[in-house]
Backbone as numpy.savetxt, mean C-alpha at the origin, in Angstrom:
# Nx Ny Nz CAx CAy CAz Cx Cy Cz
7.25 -15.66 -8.92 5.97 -16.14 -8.40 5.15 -16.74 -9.55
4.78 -17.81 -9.66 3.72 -18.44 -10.08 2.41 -17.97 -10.19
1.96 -16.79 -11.31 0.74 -16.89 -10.98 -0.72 -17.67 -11.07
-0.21 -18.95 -12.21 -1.30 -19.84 -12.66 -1.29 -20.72 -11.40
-0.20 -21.06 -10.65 -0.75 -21.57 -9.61 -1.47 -20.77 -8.83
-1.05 -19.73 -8.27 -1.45 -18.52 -7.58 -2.79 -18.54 -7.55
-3.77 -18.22 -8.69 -4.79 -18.14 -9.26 -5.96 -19.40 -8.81
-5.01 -20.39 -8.86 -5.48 -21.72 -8.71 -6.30 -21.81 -7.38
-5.56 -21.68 -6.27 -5.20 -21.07 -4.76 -5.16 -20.33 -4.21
-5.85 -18.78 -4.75 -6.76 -18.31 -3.74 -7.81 -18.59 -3.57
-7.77 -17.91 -2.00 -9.04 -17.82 -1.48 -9.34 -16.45 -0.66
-10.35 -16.03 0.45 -10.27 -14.88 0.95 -9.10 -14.65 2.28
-8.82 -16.48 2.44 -7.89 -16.46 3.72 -6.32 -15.84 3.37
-6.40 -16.41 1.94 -5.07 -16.61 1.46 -4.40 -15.09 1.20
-5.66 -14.03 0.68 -5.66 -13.18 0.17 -5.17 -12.08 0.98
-5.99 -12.08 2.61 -5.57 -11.45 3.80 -4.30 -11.71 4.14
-4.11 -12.66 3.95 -2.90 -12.66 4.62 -1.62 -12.39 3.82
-1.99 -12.72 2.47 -0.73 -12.17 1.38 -0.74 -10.63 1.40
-1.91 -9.72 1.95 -1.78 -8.77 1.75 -1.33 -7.66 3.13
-1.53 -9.02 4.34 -1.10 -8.36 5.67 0.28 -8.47 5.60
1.17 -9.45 4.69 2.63 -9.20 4.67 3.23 -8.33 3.70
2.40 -7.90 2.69 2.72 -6.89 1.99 2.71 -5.78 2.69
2.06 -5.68 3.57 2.24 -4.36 4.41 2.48 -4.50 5.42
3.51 -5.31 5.81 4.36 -5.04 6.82 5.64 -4.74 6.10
6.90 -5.57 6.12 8.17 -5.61 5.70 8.53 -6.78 4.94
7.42 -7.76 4.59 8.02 -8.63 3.81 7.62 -8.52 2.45
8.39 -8.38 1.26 8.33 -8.25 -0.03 7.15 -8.93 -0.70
5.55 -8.66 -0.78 4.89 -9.50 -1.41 4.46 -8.38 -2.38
4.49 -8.43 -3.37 3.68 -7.24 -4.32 2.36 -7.46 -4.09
1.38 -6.51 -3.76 0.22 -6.33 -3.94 -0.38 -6.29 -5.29
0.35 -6.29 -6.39 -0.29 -6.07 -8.09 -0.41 -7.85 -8.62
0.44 -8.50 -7.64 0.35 -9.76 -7.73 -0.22 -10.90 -6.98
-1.49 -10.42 -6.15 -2.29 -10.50 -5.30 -3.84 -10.05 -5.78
-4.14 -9.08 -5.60 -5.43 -8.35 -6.01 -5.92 -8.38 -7.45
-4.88 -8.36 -7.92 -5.22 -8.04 -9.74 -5.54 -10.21 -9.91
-4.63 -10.89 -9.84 -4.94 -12.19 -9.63 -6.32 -12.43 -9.41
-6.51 -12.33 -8.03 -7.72 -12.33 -7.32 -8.68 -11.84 -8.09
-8.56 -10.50 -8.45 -9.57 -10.22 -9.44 -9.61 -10.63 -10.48
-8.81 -11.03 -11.40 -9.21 -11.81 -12.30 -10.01 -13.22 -12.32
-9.89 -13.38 -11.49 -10.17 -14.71 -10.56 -11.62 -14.40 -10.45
-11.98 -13.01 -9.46 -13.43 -13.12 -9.79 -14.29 -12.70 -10.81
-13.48 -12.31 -11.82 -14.09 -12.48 -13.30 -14.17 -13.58 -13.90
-13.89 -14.65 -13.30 -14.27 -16.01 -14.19 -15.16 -16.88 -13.17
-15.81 -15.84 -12.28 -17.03 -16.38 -11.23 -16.13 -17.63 -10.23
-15.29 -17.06 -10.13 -14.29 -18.23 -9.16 -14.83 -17.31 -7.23
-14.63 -16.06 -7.18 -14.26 -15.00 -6.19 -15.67 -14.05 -6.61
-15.91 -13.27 -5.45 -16.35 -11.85 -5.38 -15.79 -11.01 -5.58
-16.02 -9.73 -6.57 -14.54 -8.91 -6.84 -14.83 -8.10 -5.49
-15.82 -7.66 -4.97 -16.33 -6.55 -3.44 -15.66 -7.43 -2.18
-15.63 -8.80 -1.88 -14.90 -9.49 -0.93 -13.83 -9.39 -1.46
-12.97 -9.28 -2.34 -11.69 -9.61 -3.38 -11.02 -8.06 -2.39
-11.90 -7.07 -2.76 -11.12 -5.65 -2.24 -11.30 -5.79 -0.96
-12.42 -6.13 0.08 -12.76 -5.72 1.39 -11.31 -6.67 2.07
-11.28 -8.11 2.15 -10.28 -8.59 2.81 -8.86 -8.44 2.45
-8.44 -8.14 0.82 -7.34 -7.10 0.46 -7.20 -5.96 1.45
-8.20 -5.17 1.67 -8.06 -3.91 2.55 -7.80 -4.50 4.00
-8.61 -5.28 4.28 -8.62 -5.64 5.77 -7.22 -6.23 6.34
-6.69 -7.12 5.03 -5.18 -7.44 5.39 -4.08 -6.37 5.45
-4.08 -5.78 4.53 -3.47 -4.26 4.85 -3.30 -3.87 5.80
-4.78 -3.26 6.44 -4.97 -2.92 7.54 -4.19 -3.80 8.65
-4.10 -4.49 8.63 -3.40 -5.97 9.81 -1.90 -5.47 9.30
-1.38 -5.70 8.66 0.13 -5.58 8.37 0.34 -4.21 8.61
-0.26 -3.05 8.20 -0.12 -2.00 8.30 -0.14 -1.49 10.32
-1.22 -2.27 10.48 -0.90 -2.36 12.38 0.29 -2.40 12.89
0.95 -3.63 12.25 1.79 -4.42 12.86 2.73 -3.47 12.77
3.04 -2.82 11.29 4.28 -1.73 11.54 3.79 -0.73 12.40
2.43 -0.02 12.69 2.30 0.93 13.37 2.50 1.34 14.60
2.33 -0.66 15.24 2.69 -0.85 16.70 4.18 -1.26 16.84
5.11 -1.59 16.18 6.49 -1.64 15.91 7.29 -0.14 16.28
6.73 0.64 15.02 6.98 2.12 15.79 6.86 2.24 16.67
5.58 2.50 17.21 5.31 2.80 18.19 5.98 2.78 19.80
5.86 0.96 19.73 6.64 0.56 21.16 7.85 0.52 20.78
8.43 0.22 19.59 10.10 -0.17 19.82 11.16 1.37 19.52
10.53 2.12 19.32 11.22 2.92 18.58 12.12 3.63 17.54
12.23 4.64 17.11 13.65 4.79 16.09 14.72 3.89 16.34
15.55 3.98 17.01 16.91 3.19 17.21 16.99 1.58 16.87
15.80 0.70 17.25 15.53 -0.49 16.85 14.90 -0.58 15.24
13.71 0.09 15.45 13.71 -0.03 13.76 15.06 0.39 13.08
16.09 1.34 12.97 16.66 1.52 12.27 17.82 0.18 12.53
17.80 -0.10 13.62 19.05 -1.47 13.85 18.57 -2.46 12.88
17.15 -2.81 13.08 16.32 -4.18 12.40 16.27 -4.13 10.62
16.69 -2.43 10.49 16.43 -2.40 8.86 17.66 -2.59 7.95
18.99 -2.04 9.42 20.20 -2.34 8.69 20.85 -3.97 8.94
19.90 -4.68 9.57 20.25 -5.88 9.73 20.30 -7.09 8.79
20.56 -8.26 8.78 20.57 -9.35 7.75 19.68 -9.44 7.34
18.55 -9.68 8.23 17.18 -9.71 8.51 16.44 -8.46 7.73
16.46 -7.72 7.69 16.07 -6.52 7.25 16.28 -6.39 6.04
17.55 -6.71 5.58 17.89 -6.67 3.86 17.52 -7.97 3.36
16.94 -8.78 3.80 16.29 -9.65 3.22 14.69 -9.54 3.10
14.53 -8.12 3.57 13.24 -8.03 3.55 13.74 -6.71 2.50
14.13 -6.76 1.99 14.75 -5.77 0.94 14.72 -4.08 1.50
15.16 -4.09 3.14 14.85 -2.45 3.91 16.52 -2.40 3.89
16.38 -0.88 4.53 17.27 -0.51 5.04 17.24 1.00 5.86
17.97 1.83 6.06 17.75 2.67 7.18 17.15 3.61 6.19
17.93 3.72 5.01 17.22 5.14 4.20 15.70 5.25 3.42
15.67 3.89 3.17 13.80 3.49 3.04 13.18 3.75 4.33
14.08 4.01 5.59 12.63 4.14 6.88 12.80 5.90 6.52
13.88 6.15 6.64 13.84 7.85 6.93 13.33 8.34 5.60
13.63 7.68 4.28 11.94 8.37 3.37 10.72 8.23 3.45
10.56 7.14 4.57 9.00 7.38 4.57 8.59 8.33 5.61
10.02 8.32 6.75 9.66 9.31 7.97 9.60 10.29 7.47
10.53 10.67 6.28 10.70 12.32 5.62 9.21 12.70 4.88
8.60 11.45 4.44 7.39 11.77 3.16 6.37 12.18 4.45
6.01 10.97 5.60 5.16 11.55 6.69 5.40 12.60 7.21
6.41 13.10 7.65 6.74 14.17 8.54 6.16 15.74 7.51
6.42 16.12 6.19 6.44 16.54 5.34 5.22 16.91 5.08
4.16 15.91 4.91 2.85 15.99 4.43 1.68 15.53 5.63
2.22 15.24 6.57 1.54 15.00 7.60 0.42 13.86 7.45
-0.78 13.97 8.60 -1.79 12.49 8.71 -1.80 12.36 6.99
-2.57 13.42 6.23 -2.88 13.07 4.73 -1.39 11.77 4.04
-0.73 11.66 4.61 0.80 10.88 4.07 0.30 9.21 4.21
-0.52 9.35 5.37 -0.98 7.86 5.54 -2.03 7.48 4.60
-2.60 8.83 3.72 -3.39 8.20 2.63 -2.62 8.07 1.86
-2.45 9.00 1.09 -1.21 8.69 -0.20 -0.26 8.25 -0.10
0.88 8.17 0.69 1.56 6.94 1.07 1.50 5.64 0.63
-0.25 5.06 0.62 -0.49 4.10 0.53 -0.40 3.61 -0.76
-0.71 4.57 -2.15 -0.45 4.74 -3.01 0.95 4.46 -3.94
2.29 4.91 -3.36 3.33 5.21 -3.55 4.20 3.73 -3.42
4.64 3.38 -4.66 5.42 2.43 -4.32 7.11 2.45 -3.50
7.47 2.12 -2.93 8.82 2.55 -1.99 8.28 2.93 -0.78
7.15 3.30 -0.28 6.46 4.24 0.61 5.37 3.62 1.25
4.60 2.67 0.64 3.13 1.70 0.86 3.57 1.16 2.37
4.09 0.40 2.14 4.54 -0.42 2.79 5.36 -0.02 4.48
5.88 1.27 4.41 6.79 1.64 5.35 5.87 2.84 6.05
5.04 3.21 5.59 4.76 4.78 5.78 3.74 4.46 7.51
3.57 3.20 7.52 2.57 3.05 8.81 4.16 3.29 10.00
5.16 3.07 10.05 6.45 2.99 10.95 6.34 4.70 11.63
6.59 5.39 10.74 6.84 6.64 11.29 5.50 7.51 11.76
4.04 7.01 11.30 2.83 7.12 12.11 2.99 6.43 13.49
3.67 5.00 13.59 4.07 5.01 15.13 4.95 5.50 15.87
6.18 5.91 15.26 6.91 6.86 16.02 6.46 8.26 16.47
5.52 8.33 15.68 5.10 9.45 15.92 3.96 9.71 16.65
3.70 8.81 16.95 2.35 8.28 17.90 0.95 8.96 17.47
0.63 8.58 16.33 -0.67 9.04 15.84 -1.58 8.35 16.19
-2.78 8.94 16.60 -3.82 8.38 16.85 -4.29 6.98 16.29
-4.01 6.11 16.72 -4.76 4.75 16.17 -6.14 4.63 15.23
-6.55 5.21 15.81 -8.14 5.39 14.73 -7.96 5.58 14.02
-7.46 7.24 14.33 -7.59 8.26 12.54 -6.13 7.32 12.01
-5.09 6.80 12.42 -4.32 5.67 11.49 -4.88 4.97 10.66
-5.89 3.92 11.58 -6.74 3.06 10.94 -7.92 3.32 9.61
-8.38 4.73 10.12 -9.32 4.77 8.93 -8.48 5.97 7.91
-7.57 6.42 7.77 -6.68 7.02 6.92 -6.03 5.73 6.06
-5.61 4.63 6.69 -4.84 3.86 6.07 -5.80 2.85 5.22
-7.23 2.56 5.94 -8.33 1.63 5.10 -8.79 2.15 3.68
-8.88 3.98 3.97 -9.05 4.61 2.84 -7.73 4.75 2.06
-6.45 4.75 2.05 -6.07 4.75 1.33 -5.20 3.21 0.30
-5.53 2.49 1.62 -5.36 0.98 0.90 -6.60 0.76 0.18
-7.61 0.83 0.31 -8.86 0.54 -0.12 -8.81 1.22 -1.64
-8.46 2.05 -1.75 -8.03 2.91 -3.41 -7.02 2.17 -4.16
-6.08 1.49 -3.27 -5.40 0.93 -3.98 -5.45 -0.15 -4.58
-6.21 -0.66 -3.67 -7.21 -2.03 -4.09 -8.01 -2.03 -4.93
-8.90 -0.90 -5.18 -9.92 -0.67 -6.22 -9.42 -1.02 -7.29
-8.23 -0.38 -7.54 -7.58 0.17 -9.08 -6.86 -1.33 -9.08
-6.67 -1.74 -8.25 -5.38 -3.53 -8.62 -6.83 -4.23 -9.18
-8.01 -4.17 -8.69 -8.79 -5.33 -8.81 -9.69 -4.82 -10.20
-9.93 -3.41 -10.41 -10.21 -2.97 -11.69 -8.99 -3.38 -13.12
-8.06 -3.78 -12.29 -7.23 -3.71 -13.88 -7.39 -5.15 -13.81
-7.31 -6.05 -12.75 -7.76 -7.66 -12.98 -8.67 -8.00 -13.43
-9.71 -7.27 -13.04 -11.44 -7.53 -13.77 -11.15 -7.25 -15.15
-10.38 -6.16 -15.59 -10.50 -5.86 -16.86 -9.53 -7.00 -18.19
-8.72 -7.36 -17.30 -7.74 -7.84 -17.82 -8.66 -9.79 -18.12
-9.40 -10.04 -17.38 -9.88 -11.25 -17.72 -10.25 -11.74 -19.36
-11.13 -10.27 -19.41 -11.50 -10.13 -20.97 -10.79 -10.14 -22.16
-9.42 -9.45 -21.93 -8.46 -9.28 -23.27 -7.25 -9.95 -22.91
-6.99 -11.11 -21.79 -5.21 -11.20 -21.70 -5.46 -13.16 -21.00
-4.75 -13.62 -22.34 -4.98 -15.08 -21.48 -4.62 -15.08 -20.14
-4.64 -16.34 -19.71 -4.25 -16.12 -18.38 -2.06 -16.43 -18.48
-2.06 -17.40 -19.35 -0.67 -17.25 -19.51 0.28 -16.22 -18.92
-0.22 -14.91 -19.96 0.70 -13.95 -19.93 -0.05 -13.05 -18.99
-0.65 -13.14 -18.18 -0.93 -12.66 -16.84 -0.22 -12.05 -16.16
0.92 -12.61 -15.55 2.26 -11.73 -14.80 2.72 -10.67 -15.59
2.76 -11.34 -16.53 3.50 -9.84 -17.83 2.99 -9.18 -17.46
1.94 -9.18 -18.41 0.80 -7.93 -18.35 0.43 -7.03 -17.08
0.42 -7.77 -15.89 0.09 -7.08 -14.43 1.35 -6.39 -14.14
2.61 -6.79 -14.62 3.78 -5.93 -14.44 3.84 -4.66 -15.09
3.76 -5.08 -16.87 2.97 -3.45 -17.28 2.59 -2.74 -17.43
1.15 -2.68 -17.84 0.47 -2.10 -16.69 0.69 -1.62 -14.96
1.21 -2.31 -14.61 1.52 -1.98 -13.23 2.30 -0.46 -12.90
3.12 -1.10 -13.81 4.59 0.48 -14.34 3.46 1.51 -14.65
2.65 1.48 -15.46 1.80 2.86 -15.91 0.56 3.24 -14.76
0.30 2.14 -13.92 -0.43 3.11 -12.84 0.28 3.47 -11.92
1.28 3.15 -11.60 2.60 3.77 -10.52 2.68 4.86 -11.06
3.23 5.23 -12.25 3.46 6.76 -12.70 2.15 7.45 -12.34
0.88 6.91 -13.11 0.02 7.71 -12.73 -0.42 7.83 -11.29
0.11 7.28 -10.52 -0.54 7.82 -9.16 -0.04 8.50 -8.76
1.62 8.66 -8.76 2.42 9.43 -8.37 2.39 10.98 -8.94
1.83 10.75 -10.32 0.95 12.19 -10.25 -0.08 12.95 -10.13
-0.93 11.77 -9.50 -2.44 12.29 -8.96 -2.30 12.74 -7.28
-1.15 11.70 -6.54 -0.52 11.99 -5.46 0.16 13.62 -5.31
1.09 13.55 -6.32 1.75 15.58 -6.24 0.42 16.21 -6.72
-0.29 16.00 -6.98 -1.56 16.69 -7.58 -2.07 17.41 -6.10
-2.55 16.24 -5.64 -3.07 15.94 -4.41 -2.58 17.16 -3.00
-1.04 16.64 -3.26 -0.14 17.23 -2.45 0.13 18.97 -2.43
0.09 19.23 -3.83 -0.12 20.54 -4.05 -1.19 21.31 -3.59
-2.40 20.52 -4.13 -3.81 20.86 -3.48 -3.98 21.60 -1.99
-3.40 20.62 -1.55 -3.53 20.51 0.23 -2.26 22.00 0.48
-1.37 22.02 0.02 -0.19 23.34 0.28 -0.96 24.24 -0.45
-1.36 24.86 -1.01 -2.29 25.89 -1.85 -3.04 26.24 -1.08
-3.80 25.29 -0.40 -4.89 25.82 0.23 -4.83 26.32 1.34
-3.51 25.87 2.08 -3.27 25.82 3.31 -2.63 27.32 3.53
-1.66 27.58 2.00 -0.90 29.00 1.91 -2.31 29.98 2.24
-3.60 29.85 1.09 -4.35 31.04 0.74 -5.37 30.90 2.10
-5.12 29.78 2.92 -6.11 30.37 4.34 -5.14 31.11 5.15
-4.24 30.64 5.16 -3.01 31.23 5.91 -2.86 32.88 5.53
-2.83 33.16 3.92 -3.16 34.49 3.67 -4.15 35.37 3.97
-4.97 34.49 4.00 -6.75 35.21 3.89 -6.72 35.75 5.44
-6.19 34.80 6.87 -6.42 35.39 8.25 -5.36 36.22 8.07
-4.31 36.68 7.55 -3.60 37.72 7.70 -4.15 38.92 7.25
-5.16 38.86 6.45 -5.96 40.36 6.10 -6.67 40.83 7.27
């Protein structure tokens, strides 16, 4: 991907919608979207607050689209569509759906926040909220909050990055960085995850007294 063109050519339309196919099934990185964008509105091109809101809002749209996929088509088709031509060109396959069914099933609604977080997982984790027929709402505002975090942190490292990184080496840099907030989320995520089992053990203990 080009990001000096990239850069060139956004806008808020462009932005929604690169980010409603990132969260469906088609391969768009979100670190190569938002962080752009935000850099973008560090040189007074963009709003970095519109930069995150229609980032989130596209999400939200792609993230639908898998939710209502689940939903009406079911296991058996998603898993046909993931082992299909079609499907591996969207770089899926059956065992990327059943880790995200395994990560949701596991950690429950909270999965549709952090999920969102998780790279391998972002992207898929709205499928098995429709198989599982979760409430649409609490989908919707579980998934705004946790795309919306994710957005923060892509458009904080673009804002930041305006100041110290030509634009040249832009892609680099958003790739490296990129690698070091993946790790770190993934351990603010088990952080997270622990949190929620701890607490859940010592209420669980406490009504047994």
């Amino acid at each position: 991907m080009d990001i000096t063109a990239l850069l060139h050519n956004l806008n808020y339309g462009t932005i929604t919608f690169l980010m409603m196919l990132e969260s469906t099934v088609v391969p768009v990185p979100s670190e190569l979207v938002v962080s752009p964008a935000a850099y973008h509105a560090a040189g007074g091109h963009l709003n970095i607050f519109l930069v995150v809101l229609f980032s989130t809002i596209g999400a939200c749209l792609g993230a639908t689209i898998n939710y209502l996929a689940g939903y009406y088509l079911g296991r058996p088709i998603i898993y046909k569509f993931a082992n299909s031509k079609w499907g591996k060109m969207c770089l899926l396959n059956q065992q990327k759906v059943e880790k995200s069914e395994k990560y949701f099933n596991d950690h429950g609604m909270v999965a549709t926040i952090t999920g969102r977080l998780l790279v391998g997982i972002r992207h898929l984790i709205s499928i098995p909220a429709g198989l599982a027929r979760m409430t649409y709402w609490k989908f919707l505002l579980y998934t705004a909050i946790g795309a919306g975090l994710w957005n923060i942190i892509l458009a904080a490292l673009g804002w930041w990055m305006h100041s110290v990184v030509p634009e040249d080496q832009l892609e680099a840099k958003i790739e490296e960085y990129g690698g070091y907030i993946t790790w770190a989320l993934i351990l603010i995520v088990a952080a997270v995850i622990v949190f929620f089992i701890a607490r859940y053990l010592w209420k669980k203990r406490k009504n047994k007294q």
